[in-house]
Short mmCIF file of C-alpha atoms in Angstrom, two decimals:
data_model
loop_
_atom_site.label_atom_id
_atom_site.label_comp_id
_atom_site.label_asym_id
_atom_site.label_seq_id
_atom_site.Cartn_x
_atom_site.Cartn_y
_atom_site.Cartn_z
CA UNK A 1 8.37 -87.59 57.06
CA UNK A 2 6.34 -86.60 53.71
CA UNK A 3 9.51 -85.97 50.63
CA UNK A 4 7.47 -84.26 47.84
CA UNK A 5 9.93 -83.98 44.18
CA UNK A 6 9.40 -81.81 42.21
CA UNK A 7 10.94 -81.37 38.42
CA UNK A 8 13.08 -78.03 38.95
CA UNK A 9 13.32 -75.53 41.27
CA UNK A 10 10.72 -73.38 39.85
CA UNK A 11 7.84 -76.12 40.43
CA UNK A 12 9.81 -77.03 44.48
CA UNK A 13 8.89 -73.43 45.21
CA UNK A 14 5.76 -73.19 43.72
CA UNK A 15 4.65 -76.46 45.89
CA UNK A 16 5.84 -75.13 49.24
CA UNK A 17 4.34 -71.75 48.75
CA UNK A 18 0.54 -73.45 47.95
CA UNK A 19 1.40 -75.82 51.01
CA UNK A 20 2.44 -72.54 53.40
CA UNK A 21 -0.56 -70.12 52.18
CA UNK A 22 -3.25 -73.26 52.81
CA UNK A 23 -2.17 -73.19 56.17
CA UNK A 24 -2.68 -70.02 56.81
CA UNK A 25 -5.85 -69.25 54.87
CA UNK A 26 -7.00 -72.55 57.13
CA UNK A 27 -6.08 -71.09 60.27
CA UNK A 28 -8.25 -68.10 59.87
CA UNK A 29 -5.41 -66.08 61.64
CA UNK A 30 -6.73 -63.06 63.96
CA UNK A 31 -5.18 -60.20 65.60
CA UNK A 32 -6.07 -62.27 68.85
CA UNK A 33 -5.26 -65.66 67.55
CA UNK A 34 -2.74 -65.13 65.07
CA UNK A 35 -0.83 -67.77 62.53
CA UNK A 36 3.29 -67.88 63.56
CA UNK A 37 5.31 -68.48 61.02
CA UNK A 38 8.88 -69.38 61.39
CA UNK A 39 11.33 -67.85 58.42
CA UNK A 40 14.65 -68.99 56.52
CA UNK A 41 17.27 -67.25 54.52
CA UNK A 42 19.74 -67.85 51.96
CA UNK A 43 18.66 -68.72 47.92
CA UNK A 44 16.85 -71.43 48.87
CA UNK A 45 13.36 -69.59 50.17
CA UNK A 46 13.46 -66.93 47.25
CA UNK A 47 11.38 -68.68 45.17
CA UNK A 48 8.92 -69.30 47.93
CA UNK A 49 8.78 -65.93 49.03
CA UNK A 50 8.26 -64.67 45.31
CA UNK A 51 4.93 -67.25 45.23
CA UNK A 52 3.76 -66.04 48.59
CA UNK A 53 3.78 -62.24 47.89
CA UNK A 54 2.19 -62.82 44.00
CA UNK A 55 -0.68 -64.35 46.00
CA UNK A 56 -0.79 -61.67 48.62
CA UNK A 57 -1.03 -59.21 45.37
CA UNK A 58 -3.63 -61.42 44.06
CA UNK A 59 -6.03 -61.27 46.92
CA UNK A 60 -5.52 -64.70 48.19
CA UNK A 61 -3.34 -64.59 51.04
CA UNK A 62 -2.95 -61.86 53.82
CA UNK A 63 -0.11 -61.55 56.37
CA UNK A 64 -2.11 -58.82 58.53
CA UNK A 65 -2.31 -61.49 61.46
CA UNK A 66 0.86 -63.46 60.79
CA UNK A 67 3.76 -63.28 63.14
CA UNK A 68 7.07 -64.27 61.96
CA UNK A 69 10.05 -65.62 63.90
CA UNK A 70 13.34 -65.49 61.66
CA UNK A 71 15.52 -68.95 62.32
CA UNK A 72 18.74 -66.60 62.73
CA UNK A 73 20.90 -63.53 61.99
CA UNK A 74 24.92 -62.51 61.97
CA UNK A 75 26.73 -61.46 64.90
CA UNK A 76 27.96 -58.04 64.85
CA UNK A 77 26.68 -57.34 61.10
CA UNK A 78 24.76 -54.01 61.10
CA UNK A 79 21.10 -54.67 61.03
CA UNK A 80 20.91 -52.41 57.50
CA UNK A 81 24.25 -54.06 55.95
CA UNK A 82 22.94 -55.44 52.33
CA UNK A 83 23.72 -58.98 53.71
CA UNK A 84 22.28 -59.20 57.47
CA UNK A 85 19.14 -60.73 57.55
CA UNK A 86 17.03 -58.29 58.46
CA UNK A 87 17.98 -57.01 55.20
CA UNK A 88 17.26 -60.14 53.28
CA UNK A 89 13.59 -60.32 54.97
CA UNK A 90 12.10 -56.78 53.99
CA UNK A 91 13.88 -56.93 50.71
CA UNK A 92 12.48 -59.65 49.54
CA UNK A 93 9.49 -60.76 51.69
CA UNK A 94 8.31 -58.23 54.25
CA UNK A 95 8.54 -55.26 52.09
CA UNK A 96 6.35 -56.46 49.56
CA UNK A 97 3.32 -57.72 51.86
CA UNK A 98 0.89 -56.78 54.92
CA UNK A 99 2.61 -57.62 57.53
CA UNK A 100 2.95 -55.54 60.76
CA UNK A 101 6.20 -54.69 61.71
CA UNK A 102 5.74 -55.30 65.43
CA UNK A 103 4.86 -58.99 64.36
CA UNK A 104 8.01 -59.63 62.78
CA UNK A 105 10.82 -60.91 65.01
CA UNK A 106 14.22 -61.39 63.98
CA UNK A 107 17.25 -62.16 66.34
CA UNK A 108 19.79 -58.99 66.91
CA UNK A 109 22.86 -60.17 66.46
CA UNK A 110 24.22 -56.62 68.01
CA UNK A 111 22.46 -57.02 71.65
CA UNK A 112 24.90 -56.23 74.20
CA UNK A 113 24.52 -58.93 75.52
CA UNK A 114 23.70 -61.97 73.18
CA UNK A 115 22.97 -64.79 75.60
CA UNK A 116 19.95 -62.86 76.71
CA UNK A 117 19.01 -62.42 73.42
CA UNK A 118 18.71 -65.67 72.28
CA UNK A 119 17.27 -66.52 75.94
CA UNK A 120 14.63 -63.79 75.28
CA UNK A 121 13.76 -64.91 71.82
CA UNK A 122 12.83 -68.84 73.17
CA UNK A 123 10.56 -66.84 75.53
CA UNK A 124 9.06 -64.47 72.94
CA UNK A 125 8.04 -67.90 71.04
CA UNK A 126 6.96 -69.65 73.94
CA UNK A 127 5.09 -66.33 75.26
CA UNK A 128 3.15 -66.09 70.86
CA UNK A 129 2.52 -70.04 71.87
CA UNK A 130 4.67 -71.42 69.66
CA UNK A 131 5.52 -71.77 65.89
CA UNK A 132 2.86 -73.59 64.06
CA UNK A 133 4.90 -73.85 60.86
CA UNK A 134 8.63 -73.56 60.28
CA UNK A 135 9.73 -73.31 57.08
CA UNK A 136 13.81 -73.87 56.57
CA UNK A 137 16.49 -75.02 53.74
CA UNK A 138 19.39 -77.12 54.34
CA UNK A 139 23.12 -76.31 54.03
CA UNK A 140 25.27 -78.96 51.98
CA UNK A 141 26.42 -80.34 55.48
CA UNK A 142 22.82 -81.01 55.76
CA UNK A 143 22.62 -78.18 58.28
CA UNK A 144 19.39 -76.95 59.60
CA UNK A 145 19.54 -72.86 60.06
CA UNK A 146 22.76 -72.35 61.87
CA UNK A 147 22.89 -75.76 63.57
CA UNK A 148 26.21 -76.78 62.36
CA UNK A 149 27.41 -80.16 62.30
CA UNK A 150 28.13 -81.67 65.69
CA UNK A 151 25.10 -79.37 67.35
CA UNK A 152 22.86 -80.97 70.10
CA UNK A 153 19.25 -82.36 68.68
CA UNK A 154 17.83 -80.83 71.46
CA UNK A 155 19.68 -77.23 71.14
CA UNK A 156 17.90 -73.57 71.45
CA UNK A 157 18.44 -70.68 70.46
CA UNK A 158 22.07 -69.60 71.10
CA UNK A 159 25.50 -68.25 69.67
CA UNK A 160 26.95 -70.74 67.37
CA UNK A 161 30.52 -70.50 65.35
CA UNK A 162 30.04 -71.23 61.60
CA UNK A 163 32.34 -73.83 60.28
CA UNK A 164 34.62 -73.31 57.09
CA UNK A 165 31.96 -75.14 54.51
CA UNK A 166 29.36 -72.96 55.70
CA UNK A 167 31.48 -69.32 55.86
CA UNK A 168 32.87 -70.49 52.16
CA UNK A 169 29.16 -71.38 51.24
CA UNK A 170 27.98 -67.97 52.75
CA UNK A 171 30.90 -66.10 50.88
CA UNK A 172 29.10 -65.74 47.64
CA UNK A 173 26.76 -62.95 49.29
CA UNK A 174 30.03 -61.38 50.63
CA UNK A 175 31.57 -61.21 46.51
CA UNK A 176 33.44 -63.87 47.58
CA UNK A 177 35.76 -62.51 50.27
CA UNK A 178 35.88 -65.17 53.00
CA UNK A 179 36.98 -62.43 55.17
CA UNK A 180 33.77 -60.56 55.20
CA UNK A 181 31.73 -63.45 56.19
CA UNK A 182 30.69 -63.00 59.96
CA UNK A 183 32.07 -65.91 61.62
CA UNK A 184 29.44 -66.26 64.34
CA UNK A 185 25.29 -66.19 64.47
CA UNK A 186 22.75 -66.49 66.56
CA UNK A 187 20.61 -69.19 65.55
CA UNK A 188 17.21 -71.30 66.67
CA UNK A 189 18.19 -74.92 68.35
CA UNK A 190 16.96 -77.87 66.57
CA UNK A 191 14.93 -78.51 69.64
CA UNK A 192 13.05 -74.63 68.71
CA UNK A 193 12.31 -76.31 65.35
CA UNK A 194 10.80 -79.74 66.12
CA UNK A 195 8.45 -78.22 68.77
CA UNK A 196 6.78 -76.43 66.24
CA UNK A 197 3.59 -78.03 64.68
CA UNK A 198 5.00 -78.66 61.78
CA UNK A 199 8.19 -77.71 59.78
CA UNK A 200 8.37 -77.27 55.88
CA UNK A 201 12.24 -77.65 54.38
CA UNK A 202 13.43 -76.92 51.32
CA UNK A 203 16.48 -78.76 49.10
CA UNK A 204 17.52 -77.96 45.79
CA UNK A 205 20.04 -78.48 43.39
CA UNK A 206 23.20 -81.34 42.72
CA UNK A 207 25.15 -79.85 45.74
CA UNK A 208 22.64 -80.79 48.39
CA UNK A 209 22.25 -83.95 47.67
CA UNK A 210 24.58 -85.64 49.83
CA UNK A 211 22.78 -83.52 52.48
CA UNK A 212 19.13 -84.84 51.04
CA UNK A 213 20.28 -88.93 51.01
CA UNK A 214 21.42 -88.76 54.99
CA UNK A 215 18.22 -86.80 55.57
CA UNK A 216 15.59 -89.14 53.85
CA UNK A 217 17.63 -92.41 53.50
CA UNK A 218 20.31 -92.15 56.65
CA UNK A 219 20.13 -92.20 60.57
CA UNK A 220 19.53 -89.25 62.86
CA UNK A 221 22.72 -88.03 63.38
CA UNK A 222 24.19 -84.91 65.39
CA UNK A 223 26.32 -84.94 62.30
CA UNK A 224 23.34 -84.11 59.61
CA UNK A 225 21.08 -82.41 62.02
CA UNK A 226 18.52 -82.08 59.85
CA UNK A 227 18.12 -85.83 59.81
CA UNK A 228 16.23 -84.94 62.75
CA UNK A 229 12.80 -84.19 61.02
CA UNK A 230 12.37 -87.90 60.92
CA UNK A 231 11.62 -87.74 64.25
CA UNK A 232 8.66 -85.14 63.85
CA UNK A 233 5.09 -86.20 63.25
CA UNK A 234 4.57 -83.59 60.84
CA UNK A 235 7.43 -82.59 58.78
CA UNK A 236 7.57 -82.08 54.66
CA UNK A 237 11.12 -82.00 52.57
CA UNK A 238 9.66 -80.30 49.40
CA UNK A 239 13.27 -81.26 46.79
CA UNK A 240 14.00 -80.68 42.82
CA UNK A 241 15.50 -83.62 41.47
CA UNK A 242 18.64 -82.48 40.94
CA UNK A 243 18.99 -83.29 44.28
CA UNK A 244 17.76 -86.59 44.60
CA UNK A 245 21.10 -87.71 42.68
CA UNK A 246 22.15 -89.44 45.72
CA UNK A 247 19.00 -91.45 47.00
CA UNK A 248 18.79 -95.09 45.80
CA UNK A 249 16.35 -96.17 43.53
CA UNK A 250 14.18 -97.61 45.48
CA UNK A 251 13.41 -94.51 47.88
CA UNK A 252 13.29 -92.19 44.67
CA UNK A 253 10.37 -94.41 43.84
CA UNK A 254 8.77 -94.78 46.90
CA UNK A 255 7.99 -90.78 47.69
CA UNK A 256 7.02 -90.47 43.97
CA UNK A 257 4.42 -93.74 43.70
CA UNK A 258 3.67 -92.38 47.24
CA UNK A 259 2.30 -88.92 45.97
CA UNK A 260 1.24 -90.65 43.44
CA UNK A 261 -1.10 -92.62 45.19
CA UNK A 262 0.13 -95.31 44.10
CA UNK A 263 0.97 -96.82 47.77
#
């Protein structure tokens, strides 16, 4: 696992997004051999996203042969409610770049029937041949997408019931009405995430850093499932320092001598 700090939030974001658009611009995407992308939510990303289309408007990065999978959407949330997350995706990403709209793919969480959704959408990324990078942030639970704590390492895509923390964290895009927070989503496994080629998380801020020390400095654990990108050969945790408040000393200055090149 590669931990890359960063002073503020501002600088986190600017990071990831030069690490996402190298890949890209490296892959020399095609229509016949394109780059697929997998896609997060929430406030973590926005910053990222921002980067990625001020490139695009700059002329160094194109999206014409990208394909995006999104890691999850609300159950029975109207696809054009302000909060699903096909929303959140045009209105701040998709909108504002080159991308096709039959290369975006984003879960319905309004299929009739949602089991063969979510069985559809592990073929539709087997079928594109699988996600070369998967960007993602982390809950305060240390939650990866909608893998709650207590999920399976080796889950797919499925239905999963969002516990309290995560409906009262979610409530702020709802004006704080617990009520209106859909209380189930369909979300990638953990097991969709680590086969990709390589998977790019975010973690900002004081109140995920509980969530950061049992990523970097704890065991795997069903209980942090994000923990789990210490098991993949090419993962990055791009963090502020606000929340490395919880790591010890020593693995602070470890990652930073280590980007350093000082190790």
């Amino acid at each position: 696992m590669r931990v890359i700090i960063e002073p503020n939030y501002d600088e986190m974001s600017r990071w990831a997004a030069d690490y996402v658009a190298q890949r890209i611009v490296e892959a020399a995407p095609t229509a016949e051999r394109p780059f697929k992308l997998g896609c997060p939510t929430g406030s973590s990303p926005l910053g990222l996203y921002q980067r990625l289309i001020e490139k695009y408007r700059k002329g160094e990065l194109s999206f014409e042969n990208v394909v995006t999978f999104n890691m999850d959407e609300y159950v029975n949330l109207p696809e054009d409610h302000p909060e699903s997350y096909h929303s959140f995706m045009w209105n701040n990403f998709f909108s504002h770049i080159d991308i096709k709209k039959e290369n975006v793919h984003i879960l319905n969480g309004n299929a009739p029937d949602l089991v063969k959704e979510c069985d559809d959408y592990e073929a539709a990324i087997a079928a594109a041949g699988g996600i070369d990078l998967f960007m993602g942030g982390v809950g305060p639970d240390g939650h990866l997408a909608f893998n709650e704590p207590g999920s399976s390492l080796s889950s797919l895509t499925r239905i999963k019931t969002l516990t309290t923390d995560t409906i009262i964290a979610n409530s702020r895009f709802f004006d704080g009405d617990l009520s209106l927070v859909p209380k189930q989503a369909l979300t990638v496994g953990i097991g969709t995430v680590m086969a990709a080629r390589e998977v790019l998380v975010l973690c900002s801020g004081h109140h995920k850093a509980r969530a950061l020390q049992h990523i970097v400095d704890g065991p795997v654990s069903h209980k942090w499932t994000a923990s789990v990108l210490q098991m993949h050969r090419r993962a990055v945790v791009v963090c502020d320092e606000q929340a490395c408040d919880e790591l010890t000393v020593a693995t602070y200055k470890y990652y930073l001598d280590k980007e350093r090149g000082n190790l």
